[in-house]
Short mmCIF file of C-alpha atoms in Angstrom, two decimals:
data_model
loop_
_atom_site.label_atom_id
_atom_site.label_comp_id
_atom_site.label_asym_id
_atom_site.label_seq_id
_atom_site.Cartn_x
_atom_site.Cartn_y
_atom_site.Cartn_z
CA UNK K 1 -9.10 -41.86 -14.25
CA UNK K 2 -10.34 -44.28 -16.99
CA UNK K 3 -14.05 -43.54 -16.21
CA UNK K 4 -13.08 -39.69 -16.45
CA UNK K 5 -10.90 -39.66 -19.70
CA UNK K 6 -14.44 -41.69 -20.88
CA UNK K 7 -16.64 -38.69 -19.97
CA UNK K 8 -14.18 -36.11 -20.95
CA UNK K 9 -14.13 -38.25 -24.81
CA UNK K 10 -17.89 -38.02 -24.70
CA UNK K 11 -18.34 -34.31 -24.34
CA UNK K 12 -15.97 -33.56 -26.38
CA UNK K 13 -17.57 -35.67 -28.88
CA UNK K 14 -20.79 -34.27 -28.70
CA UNK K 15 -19.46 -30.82 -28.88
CA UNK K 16 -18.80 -28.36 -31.85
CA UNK K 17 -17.48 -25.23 -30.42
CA UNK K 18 -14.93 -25.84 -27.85
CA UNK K 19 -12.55 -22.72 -26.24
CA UNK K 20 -9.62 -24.02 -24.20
CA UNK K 21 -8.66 -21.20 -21.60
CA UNK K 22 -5.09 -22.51 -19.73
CA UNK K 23 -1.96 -21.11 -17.63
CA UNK K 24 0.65 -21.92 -16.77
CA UNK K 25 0.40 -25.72 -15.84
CA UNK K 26 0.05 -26.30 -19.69
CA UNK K 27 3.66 -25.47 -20.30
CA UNK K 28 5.20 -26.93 -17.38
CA UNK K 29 5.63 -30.35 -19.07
CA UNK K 30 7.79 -28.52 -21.57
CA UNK K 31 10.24 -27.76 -19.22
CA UNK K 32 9.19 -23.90 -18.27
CA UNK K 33 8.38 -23.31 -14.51
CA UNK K 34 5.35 -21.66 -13.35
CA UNK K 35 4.93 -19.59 -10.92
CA UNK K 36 3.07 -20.79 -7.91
CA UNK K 37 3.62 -24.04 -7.25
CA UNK K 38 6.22 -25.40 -4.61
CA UNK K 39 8.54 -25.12 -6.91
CA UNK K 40 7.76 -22.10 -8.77
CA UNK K 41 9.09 -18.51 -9.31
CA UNK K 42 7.09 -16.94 -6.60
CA UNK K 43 9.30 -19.90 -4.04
CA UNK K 44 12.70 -18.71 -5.39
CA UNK K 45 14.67 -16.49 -3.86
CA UNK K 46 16.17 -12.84 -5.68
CA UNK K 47 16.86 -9.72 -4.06
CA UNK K 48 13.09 -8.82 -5.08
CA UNK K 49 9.92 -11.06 -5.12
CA UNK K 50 9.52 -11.92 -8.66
CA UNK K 51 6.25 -9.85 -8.64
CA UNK K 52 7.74 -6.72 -7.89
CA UNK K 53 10.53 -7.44 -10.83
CA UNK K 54 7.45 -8.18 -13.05
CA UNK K 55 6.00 -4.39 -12.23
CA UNK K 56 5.64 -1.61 -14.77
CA UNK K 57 7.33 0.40 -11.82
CA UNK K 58 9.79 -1.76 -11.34
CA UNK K 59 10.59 -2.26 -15.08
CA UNK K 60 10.68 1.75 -15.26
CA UNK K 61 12.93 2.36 -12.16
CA UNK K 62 15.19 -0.97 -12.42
CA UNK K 63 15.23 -1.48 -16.09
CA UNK K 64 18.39 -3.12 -15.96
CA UNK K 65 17.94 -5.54 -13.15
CA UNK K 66 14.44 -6.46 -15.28
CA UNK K 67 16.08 -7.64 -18.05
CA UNK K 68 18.73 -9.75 -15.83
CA UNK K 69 15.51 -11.71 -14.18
CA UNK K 70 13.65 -11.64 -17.47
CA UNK K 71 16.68 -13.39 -19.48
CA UNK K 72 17.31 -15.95 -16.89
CA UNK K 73 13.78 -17.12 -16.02
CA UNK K 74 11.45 -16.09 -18.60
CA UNK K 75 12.87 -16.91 -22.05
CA UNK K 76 13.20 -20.56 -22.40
CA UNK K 77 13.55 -20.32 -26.74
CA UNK K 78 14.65 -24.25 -26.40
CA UNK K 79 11.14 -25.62 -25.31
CA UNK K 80 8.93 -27.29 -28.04
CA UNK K 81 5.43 -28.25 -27.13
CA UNK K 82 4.34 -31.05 -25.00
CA UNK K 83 1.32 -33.61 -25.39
CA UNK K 84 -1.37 -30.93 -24.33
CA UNK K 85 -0.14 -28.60 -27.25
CA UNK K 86 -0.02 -30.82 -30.14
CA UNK K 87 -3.72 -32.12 -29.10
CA UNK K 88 -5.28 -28.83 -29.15
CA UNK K 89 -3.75 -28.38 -32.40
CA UNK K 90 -5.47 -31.37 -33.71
CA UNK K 91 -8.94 -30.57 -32.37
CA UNK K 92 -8.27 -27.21 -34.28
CA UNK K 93 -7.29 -28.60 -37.68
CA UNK K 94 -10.43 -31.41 -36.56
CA UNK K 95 -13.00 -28.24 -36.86
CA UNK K 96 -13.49 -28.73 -32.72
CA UNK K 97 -11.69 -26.22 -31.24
CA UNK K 98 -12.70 -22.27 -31.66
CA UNK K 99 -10.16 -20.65 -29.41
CA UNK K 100 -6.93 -21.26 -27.39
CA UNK K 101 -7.12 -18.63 -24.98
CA UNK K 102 -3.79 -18.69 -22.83
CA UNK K 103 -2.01 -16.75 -20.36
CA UNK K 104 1.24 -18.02 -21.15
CA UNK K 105 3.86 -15.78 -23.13
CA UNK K 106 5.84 -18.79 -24.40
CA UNK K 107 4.46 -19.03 -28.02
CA UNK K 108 4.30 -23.00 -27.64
CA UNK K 109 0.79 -23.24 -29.22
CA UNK K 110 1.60 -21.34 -32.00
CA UNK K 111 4.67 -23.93 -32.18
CA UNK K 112 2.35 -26.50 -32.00
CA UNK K 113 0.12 -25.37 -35.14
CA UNK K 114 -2.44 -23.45 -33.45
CA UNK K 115 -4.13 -20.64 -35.08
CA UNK K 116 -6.45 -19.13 -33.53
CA UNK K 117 -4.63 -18.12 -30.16
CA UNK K 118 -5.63 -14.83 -27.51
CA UNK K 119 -2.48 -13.98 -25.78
CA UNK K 120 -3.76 -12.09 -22.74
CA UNK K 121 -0.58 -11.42 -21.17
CA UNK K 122 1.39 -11.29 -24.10
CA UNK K 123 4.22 -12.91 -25.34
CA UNK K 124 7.94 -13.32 -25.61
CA UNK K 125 8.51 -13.20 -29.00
CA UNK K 126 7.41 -9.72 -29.82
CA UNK K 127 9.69 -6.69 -28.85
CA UNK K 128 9.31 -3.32 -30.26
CA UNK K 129 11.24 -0.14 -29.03
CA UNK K 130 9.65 2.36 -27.76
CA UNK K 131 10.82 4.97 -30.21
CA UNK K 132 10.80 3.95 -33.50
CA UNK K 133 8.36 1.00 -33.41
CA UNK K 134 11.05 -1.46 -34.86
CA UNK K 135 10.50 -5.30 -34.09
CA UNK K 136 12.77 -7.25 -32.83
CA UNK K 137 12.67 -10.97 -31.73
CA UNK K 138 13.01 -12.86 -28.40
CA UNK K 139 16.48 -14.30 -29.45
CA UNK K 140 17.99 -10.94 -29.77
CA UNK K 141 16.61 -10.38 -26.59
CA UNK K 142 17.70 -12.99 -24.97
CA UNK K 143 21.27 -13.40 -26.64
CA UNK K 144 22.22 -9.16 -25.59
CA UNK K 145 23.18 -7.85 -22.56
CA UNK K 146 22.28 -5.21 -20.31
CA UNK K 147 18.91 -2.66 -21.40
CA UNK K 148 18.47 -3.50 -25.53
CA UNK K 149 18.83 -0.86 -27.35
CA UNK K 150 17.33 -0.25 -30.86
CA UNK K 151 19.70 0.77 -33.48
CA UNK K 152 17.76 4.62 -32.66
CA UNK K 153 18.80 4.65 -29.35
CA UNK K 154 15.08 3.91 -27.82
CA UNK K 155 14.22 0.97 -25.00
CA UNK K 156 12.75 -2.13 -26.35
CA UNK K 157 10.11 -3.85 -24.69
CA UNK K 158 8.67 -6.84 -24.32
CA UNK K 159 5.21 -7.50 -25.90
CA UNK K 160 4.50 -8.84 -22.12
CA UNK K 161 1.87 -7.51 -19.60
CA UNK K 162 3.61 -6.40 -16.28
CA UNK K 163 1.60 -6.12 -13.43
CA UNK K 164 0.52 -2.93 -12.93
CA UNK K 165 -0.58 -3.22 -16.56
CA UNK K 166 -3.62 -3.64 -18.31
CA UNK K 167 -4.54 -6.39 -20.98
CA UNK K 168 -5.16 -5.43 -24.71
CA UNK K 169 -8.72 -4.47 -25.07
CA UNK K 170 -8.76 -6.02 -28.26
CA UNK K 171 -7.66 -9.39 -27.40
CA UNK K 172 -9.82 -9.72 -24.15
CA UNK K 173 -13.21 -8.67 -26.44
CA UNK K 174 -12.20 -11.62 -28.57
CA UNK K 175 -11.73 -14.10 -25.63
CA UNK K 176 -15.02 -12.97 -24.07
CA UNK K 177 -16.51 -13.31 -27.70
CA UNK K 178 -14.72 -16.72 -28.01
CA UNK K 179 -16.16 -17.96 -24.59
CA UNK K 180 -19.51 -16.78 -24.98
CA UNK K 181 -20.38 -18.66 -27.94
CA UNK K 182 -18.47 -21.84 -26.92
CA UNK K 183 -20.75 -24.87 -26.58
CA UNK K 184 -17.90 -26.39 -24.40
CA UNK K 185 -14.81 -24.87 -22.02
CA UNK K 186 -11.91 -26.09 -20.73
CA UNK K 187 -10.04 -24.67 -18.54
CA UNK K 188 -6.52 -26.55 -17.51
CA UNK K 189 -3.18 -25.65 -15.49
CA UNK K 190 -4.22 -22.72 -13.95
CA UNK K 191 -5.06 -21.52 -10.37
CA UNK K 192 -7.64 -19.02 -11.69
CA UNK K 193 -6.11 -16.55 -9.07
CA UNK K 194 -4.70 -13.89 -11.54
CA UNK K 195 -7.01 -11.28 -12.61
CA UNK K 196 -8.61 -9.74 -14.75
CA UNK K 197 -7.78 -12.78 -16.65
CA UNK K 198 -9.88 -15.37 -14.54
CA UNK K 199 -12.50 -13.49 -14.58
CA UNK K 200 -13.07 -14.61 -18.45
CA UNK K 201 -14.33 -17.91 -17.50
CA UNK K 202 -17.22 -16.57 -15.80
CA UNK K 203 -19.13 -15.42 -18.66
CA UNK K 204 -19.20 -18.71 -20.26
CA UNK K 205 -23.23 -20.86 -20.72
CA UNK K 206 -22.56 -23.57 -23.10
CA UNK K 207 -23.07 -27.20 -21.83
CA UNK K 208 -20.03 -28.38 -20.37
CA UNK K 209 -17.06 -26.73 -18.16
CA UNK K 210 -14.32 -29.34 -17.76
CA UNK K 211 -11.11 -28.26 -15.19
CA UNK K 212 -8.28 -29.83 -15.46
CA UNK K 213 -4.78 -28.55 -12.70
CA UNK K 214 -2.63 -30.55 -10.57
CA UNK K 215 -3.85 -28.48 -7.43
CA UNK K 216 -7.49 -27.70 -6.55
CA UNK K 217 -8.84 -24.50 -7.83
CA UNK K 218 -12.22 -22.04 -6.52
CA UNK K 219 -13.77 -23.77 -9.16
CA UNK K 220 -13.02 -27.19 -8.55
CA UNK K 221 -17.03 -27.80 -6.84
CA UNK K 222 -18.53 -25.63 -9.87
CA UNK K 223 -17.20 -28.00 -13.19
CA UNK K 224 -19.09 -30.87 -15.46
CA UNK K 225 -15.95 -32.72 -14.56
CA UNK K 226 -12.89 -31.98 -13.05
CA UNK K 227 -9.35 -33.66 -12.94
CA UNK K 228 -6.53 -33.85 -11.14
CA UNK K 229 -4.07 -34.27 -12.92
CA UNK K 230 -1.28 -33.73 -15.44
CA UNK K 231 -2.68 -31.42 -18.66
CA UNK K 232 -0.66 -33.55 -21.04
CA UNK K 233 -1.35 -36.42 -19.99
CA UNK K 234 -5.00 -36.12 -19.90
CA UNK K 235 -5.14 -34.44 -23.70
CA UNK K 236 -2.78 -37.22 -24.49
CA UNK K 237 -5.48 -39.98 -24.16
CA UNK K 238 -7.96 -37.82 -26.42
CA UNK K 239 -9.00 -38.55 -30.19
CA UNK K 240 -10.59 -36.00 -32.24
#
């Protein structure tokens, strides 16, 4: 791991214009589960797969039973950023780091002092009703009960892609942008098995790709350097 943390330190070192693309293995150390894992959502057990919950349809038909799920597993307003957070928020403020592109909806880098951030699946902390267009914020989500209603009468929503859904158009032009002119990418705590948004990485040509999940990924054979291990804990050991 020494020897690895070494090269990781070098590239970084050498490069200019570095994009960090990660899921949901960057939060975990913060306390929020992902998905996929042995222990993750997906390996619970509700009277619906957490996929189908997570539908547009589902969301539409079961509004109600959404917003149970949703408050219970997928507002955790208590969790402050871990190691891997505050380090990409230092390479920012360093002039390293471009772009945090992230498929969580947690709002932990922004927590962390990140700027420049693509949400691709949204986030938590933006709720708007349908109606009116008023904003409202994850804690008056999460502290309500039942389907929220806006003060109008109209549904509010989640700023959160469902599947079934497609990604802003706007924010996935400025990833691709973002990746395409990175000199280096690094791509941590995710599976790459959730599309469209894996599909990102594949337009990237700078000089090095560096993976770093717990669990092997399709790209594990394809990297500059790969490692197993912990996001945190590898950032942790970084200087900018």
């Amino acid at each position: 791991m020494n020897e690895s943390i070494s090269k990781l330190q070098e590239m970084i070192d050498e490069s200019r214009r570095i994009v960090f693309f990660g899921g949901a293995g960057v939060s975990t150390e913060s306390g929020i589960p992902d998905f996929r894992s042995v222990d993750g959502l997906y390996h619970q057990k509700y009277d619906y797969p957490p996929e189908t919950i997570l539908s547009h349809t589902f969301f539409e038909r079961n509004t109600e039973e959404f917003y149970r799920f949703y408050r219970d597993k997928m507002l955790y307003l208590e969790a402050e950023p871990n190691a891997a957070h505050r380090k990409l928020a230092e390479l920012e403020a360093a002039g390293k780091l471009t772009a945090v592109i992230t498929q969580n909806i947690d709002g932990l880098h922004q927590k962390a002092g990140s700027r420049k951030v693509y949400e691709l699946h949204g986030s938590v902390h933006r709720n708007t009703c349908r109606r009116c267009g008023r904003h409202y914020d994850a804690r008056w989500i999460l502290e309500g009960s039942g389907i929220p209603r806006c003060d109008c009468g109209g549904l509010v929503k989640p700023d959160v892609v469902l599947y079934e859904e497609g990604l802003d158009n706007d924010t996935v032009q400025a990833s691709l942008s973002a990746i395409q002119n990175a000199d280096m990418l690094i791509i941590a705590g995710t599976s790459l098995t959730v599309y469209p948004a894996a599909s990102l990485v594949q337009y990237f040509r700078g000089n090095y790709l560096v993976l770093i999940n717990r669990d092997r990924t399709p790209m594990d054979d394809k990297t500059s350097l790969t490692l197993h291990d912990k996001v945190g804990e590898v950032l942790s050991r970084i200087h900018c």
